[in-house]
Short mmCIF file of C-alpha atoms and ligand atoms in Angstrom, two decimals:
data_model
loop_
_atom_site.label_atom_id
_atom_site.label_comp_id
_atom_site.label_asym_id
_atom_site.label_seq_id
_atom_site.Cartn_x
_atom_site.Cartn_y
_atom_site.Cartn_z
CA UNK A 1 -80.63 -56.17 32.26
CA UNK A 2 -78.05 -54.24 30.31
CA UNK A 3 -75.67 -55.12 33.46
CA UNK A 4 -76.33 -58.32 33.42
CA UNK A 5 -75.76 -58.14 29.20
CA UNK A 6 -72.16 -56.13 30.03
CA UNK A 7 -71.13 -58.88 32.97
CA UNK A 8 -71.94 -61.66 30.76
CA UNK A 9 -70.02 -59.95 27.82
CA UNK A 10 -66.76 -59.60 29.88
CA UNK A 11 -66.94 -63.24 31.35
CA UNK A 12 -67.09 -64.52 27.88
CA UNK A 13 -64.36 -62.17 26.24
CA UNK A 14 -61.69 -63.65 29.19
CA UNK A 15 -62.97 -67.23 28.68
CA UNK A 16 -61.96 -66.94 24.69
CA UNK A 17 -58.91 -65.08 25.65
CA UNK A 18 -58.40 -67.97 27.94
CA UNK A 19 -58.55 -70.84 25.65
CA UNK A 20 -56.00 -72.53 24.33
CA UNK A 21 -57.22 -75.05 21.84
CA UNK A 22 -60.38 -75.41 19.39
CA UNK A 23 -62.00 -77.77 21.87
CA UNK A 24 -61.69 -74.75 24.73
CA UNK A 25 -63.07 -72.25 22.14
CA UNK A 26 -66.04 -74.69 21.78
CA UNK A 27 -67.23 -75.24 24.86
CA UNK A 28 -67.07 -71.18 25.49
CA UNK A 29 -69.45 -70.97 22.29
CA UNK A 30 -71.61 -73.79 23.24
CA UNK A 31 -71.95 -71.90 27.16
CA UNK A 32 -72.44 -68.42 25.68
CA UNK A 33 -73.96 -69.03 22.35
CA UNK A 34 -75.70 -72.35 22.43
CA UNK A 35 -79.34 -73.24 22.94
CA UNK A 36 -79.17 -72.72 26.59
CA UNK A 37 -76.51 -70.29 26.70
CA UNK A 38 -75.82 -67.24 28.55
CA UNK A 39 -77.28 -65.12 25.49
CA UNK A 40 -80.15 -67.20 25.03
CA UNK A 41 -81.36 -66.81 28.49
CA UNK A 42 -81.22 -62.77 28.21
CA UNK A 43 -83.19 -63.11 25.05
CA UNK A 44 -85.80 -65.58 26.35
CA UNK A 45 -85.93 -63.32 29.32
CA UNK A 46 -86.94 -60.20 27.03
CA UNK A 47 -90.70 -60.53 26.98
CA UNK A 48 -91.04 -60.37 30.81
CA UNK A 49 -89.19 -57.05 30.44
CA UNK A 50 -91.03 -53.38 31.06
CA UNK A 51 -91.68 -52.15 27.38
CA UNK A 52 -89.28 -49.66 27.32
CA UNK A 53 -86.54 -51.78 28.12
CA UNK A 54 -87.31 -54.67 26.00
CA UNK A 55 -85.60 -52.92 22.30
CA UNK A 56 -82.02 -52.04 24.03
CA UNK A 57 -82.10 -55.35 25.53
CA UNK A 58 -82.85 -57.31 21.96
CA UNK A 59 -80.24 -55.15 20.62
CA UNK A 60 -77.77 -55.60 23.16
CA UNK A 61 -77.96 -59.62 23.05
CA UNK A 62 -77.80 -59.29 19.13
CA UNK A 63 -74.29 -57.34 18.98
CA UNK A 64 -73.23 -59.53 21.88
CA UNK A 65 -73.45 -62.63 20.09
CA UNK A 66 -71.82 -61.21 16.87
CA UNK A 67 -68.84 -60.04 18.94
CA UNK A 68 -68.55 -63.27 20.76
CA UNK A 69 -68.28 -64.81 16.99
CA UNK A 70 -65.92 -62.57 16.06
CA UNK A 71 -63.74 -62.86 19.02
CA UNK A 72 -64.00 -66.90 18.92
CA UNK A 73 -63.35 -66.92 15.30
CA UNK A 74 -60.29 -64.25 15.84
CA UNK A 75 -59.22 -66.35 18.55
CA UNK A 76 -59.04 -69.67 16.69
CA UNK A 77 -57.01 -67.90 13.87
CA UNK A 78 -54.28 -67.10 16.47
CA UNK A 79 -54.08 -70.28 18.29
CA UNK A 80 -53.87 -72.03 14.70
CA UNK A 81 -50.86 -69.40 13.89
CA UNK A 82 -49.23 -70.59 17.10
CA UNK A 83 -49.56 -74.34 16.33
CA UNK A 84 -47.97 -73.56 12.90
CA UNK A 85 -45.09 -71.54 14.48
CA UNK A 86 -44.87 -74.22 17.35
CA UNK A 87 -44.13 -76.88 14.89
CA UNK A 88 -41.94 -75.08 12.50
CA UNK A 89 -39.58 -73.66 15.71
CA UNK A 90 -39.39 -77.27 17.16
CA UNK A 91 -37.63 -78.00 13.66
CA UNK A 92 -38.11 -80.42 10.92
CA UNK A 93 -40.11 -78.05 9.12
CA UNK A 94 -38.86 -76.28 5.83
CA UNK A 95 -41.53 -74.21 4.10
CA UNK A 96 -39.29 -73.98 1.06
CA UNK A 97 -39.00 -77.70 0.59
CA UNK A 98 -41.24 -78.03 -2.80
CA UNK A 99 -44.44 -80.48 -2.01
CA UNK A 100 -43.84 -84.42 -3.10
CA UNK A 101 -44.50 -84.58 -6.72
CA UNK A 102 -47.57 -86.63 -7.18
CA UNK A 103 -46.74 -90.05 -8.89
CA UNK A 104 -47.37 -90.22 -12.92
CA UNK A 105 -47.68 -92.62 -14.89
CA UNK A 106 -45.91 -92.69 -18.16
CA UNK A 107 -47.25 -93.26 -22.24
CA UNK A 108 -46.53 -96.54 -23.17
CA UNK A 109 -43.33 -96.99 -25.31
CA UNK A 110 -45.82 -98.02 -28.40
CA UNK A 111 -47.87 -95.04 -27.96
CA UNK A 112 -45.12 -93.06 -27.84
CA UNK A 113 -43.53 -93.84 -31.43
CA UNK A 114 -47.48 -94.49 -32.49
CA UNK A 115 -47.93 -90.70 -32.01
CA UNK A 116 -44.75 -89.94 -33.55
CA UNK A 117 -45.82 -92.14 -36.65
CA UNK A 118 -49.12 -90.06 -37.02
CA UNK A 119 -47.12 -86.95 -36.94
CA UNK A 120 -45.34 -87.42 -39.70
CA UNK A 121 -48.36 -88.84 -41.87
CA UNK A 122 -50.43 -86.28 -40.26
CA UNK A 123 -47.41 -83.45 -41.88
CA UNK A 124 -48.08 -85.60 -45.43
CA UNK A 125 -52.23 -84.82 -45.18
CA UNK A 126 -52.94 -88.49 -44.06
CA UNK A 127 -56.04 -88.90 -42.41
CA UNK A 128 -55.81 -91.46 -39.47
CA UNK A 129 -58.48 -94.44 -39.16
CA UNK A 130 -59.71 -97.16 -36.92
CA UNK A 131 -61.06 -100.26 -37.12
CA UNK A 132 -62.62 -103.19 -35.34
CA UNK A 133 -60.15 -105.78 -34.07
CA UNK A 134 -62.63 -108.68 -34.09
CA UNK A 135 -63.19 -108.33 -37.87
CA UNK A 136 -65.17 -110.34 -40.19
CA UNK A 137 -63.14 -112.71 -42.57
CA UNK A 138 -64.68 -111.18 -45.50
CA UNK A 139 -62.81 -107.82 -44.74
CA UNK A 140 -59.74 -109.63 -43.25
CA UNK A 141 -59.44 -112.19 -46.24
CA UNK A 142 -61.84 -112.22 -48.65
CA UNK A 143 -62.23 -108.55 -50.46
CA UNK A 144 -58.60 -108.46 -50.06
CA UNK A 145 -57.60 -111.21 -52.58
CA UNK A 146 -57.53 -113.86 -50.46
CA UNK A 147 -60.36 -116.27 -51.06
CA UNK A 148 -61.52 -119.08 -48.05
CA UNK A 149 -58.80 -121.85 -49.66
CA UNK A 150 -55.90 -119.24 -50.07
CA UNK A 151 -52.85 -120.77 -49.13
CA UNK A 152 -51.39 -117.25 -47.63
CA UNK A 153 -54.13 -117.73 -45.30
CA UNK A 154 -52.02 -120.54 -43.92
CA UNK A 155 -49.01 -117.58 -42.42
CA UNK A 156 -52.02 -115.89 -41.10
CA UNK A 157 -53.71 -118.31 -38.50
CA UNK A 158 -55.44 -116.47 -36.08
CA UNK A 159 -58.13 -116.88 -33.21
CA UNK A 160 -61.01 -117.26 -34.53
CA UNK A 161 -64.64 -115.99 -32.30
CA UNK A 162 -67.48 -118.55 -33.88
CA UNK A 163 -67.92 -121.71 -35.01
CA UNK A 164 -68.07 -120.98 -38.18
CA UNK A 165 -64.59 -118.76 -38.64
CA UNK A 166 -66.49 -115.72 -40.07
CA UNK A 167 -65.52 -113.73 -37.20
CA UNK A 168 -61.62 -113.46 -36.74
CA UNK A 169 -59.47 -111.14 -34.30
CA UNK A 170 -57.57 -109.18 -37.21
CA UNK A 171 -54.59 -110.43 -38.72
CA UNK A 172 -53.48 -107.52 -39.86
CA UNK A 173 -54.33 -103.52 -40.22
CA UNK A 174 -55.29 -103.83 -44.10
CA UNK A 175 -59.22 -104.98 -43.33
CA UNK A 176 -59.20 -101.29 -42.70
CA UNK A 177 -58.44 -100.59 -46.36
CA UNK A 178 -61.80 -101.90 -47.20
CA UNK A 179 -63.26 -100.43 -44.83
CA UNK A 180 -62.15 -96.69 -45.54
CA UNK A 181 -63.20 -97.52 -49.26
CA UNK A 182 -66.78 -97.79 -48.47
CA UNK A 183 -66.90 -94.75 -46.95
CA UNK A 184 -64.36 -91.97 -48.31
CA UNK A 185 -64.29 -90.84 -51.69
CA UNK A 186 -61.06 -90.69 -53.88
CA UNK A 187 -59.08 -89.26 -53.63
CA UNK A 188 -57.73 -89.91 -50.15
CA UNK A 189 -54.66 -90.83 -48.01
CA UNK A 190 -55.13 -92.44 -44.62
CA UNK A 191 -53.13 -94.44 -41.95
CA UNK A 192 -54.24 -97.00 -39.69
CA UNK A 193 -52.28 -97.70 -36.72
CA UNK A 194 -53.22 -100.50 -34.62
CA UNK A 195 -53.53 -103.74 -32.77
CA UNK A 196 -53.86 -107.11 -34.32
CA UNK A 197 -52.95 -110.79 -33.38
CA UNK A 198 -52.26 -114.24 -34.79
CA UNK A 199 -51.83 -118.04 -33.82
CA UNK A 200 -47.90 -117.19 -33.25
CA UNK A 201 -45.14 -119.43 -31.76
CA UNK A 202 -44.13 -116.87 -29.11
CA UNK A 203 -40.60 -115.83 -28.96
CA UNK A 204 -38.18 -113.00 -29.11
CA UNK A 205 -39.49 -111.28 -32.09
CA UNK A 206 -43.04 -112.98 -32.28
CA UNK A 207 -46.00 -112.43 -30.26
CA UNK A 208 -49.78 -113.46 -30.46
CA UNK A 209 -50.56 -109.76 -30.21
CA UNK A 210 -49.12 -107.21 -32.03
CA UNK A 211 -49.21 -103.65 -33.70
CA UNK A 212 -49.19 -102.63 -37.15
CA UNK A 213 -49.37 -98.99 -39.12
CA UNK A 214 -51.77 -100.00 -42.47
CA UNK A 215 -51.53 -96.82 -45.37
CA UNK A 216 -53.64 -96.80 -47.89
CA UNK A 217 -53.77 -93.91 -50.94
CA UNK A 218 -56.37 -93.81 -53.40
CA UNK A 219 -57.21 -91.34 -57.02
CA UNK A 220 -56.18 -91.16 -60.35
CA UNK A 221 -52.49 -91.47 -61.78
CA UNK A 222 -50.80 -92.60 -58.40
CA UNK A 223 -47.89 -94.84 -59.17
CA UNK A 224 -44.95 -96.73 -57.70
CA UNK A 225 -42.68 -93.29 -57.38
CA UNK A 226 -45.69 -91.89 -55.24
CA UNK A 227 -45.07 -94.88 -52.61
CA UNK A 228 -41.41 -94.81 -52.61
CA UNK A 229 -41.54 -91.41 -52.07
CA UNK A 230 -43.71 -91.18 -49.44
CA UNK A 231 -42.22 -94.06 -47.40
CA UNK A 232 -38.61 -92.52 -47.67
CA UNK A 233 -39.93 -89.46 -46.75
CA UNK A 234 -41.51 -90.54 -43.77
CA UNK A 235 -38.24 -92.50 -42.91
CA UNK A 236 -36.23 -89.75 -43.17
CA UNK A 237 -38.05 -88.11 -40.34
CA UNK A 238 -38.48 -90.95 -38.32
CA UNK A 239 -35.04 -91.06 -38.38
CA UNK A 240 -33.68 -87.87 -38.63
CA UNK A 241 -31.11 -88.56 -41.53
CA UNK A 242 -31.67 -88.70 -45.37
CA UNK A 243 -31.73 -92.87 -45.37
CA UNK A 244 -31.82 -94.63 -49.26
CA UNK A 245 -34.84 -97.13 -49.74
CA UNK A 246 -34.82 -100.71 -52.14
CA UNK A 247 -37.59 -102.27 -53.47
CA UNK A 248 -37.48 -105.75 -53.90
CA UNK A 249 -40.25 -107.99 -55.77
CA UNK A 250 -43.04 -109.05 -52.50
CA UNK A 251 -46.15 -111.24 -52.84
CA UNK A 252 -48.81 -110.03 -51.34
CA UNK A 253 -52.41 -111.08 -53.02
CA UNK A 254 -53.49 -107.26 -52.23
CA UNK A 255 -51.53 -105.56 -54.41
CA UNK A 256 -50.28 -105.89 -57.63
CA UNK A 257 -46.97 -105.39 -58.40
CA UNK A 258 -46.29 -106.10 -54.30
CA UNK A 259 -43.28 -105.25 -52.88
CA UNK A 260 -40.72 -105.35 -49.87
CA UNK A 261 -39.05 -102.14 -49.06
CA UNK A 262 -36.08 -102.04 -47.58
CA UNK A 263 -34.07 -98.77 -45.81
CA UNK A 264 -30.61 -98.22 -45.27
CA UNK A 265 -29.50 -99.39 -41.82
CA UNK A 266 -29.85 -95.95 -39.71
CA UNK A 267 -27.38 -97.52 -36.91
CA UNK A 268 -24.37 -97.98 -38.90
CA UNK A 269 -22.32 -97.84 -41.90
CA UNK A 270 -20.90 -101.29 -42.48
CA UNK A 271 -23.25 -103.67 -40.33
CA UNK A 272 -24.28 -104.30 -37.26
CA UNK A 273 -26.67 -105.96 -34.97
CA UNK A 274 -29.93 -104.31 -35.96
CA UNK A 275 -29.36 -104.92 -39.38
CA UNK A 276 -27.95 -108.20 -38.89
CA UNK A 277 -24.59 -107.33 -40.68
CA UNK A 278 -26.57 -106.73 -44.34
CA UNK A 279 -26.90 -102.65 -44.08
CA UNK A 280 -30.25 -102.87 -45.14
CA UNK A 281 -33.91 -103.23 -42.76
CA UNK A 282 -36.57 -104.77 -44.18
CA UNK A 283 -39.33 -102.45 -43.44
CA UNK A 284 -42.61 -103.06 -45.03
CA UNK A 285 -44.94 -104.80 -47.23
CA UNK A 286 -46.01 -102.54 -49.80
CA UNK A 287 -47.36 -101.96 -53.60
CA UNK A 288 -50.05 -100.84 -56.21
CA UNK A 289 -53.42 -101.80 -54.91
CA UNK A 290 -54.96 -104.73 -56.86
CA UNK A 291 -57.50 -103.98 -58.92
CA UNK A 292 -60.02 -106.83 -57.35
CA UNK A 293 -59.38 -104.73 -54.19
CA UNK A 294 -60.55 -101.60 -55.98
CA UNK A 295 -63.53 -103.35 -57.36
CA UNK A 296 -64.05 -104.64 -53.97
CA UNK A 297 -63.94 -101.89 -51.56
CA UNK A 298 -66.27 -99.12 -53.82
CA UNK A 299 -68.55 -102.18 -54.65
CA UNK A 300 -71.93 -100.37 -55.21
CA UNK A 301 -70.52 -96.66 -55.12
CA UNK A 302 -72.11 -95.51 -57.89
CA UNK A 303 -70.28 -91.94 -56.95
CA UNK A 304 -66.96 -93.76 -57.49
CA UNK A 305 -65.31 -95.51 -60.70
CA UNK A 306 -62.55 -98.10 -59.66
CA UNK A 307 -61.67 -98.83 -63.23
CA UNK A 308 -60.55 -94.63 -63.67
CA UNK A 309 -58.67 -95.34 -60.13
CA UNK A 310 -55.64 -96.24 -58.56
CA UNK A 311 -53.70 -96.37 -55.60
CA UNK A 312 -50.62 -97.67 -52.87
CA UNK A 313 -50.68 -99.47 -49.89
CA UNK A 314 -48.22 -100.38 -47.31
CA UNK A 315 -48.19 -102.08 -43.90
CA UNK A 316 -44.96 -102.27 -41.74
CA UNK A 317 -44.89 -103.00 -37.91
CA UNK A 318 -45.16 -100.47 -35.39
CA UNK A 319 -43.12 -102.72 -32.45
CA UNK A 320 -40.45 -103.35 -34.48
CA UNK A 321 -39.95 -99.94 -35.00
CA UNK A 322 -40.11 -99.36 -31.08
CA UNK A 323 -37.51 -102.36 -30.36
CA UNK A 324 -35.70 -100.15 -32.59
CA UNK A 325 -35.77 -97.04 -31.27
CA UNK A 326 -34.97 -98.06 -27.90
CA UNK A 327 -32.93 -101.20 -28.21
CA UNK A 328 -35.44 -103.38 -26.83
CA UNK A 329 -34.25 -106.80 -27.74
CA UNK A 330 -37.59 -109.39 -27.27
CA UNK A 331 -40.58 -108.43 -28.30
CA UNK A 332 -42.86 -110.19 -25.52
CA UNK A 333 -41.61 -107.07 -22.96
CA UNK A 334 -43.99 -104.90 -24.88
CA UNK A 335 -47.21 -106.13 -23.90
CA UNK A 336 -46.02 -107.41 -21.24
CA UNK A 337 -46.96 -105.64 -18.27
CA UNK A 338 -44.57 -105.30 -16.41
CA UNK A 339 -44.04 -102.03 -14.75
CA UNK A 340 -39.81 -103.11 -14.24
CA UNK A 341 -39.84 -102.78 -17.83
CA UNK A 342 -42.55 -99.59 -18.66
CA UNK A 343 -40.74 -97.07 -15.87
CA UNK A 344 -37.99 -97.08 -18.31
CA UNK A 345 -39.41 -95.84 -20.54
CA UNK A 346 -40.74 -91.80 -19.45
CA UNK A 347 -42.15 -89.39 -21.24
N1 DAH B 1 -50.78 -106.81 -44.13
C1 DAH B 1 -49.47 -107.30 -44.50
C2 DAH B 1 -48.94 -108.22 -43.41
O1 DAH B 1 -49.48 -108.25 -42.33
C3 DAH B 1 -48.53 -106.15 -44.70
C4 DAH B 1 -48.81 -105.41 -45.98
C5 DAH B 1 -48.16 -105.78 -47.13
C6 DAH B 1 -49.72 -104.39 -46.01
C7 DAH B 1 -48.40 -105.13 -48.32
C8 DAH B 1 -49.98 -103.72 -47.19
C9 DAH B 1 -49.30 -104.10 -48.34
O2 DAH B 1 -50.85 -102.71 -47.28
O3 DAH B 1 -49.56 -103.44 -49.50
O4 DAH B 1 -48.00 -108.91 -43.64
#
């Protein structure tokens, strides 16, 4: 038996030495190793052995097989080196080119300036806020001043989601001001960047869908110097260069005095395209929160006093800013979709 264990041994050691591909080293496995195999026969063979033979011929089948796995798997490492050398001698092959960079995709230009934005109010202590963009009117319109027959409601025509018109995609970020009333306690500072949309004629600097950055800042004392301030501040940083700010008198039925502020064109010195020859970019919407808004938003706080409070607010428009900062000239390329347009724009 052990002869017939040492023939079988050196018939299968040539055979793997012989192959010369994984499908060769497969079938030696399958002949040797498999079910019906050479080894298998020598162990099904065992109990018809004399006693005394029987343990060196169990043993000898055993370290058999595990050197025919060794040898196979040895085997298959070498012919695999081969392959590898084969094709890298036949040329074509350079195992210092880097890999293809995977394709990525890019943050959209309005996220890009979005994050920016929230930098700089994060820097200031602002907290950031959300809100929904299918809003009710009462927090688009109503606790902001502007009751169902307001005629600003007329610049603000939107699409509206019921029959009815109580549900309205947002016109604008300010809802949010409510919103942040009913649940934060003074004082506070917050921004609210985000989407909103209106019943536009659709041109170079209009679209139905849009993006605005609401602030809102809310305790005791804070005055107009507190808003100009903070809006200069967070120009100057946008911008990178100490830029002068205007007020000029603004109706909006939200605040109270309301204002437009205005910075000094950061493109040029005596006029020029962005600024349409004047020096001066309107920026925002902005002033001293009405009172009614007050009295609105901590309606039935008893842990809050809007008489003993004040407070700023300011809106301005996040894709004008973007136009801006990389000279995109109409508007409707922003949410467009177009991938032409968004490569362009890498990060
Ligand atoms: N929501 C206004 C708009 O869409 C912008 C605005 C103006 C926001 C004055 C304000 C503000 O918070 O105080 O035109």
């Amino acid at each position: 038996m052990l002869e017939r264990l040492e023939s079988l041994r050196t018939g299968a050691l040539e055979r793997v030495a012989a192959a010369t591909d994984a499908a060769g080293l497969r079938a030696v496995e399958k002949e040797y190793l498999g079910k019906e195999g050479g080894v298998a026969e020598i162990l099904g063979a065992i109990p018809g052995l004399p006693v005394e033979e029987r343990r060196d011929a169990g043993r000898g089948a055993n370290e058999l097989k595990v050197e025919l796995l060794e040898a196979i798997a040895a085997r298959k490492a070498a012919l695999e080196g081969e392959l590898v050398a084969e094709l890298r001698d036949a040329g074509g092959f350079d195992p210092t080119m880097p890999p293809a960079a995977p394709e990525r995709g890019s943050l959209h230009p309005i996220t890009q300036v979005r994050r920016e934005v929230e930098g700089i109010f994060t820097s200031m202590g602002y907290e950031i806020l959300d809100g929904p963009e299918v809003e009710l009117d009462y927090y688009n319109f109503q606790a902001l001043n502007i009751p169902l027959d307001h005629p600003s409601r007329e610049a603000q025509d939107t699409f509206y989601c019921d029959e009815d018109h109580t549900l309205v995609m947002r016109t604008q970020t300010s809802p949010v001001q409510i919103r942040a009333m009913e649940r934060m306690t003074p004082p506070f500072r917050m921004i609210v960047p985000g989407r909103v949309f209106r019943n536009e004629e659709q041109d170079a600097t209009h679209e139905h869908t849009f993006h605005q950055v609401e602030g809102l800042v809310v305790g005791e004392n804070i005055q107009v110097g507190h808003l100009t301030w903070t809006l200069r501040r967070f120009l100057n940083e946008l911008f990178g260069r100490e830029l002068e700010v205007r007020l000029r008198p603004g109706y909006f039925p939200f605040v109270e005095p309301g204002f437009e502020l205005d910075v000094r064109c950061p493109f040029c010195e005596e006029g020029c395209r962005v600024c349409s020859k004047t020096t001066w970019i309107e920026f925002c919407g902005c002033g001293m929160v009405h009172p009614h808004v007050l009295a609105a938003g901590f309606e039935g706080r008893e842990d809050v006093d809007p008489g003993a409070l004040t407070g700023f607010a300011f809106g301005f428009g996040l894709d004008r800013l973007v136009m801006m900062r990389f000279g995109i000239d109409d508007i409707r390329n922003l949410m467009g979709g177009d991938l032409r347009f968004l490569e362009q724009f890498p990060c």
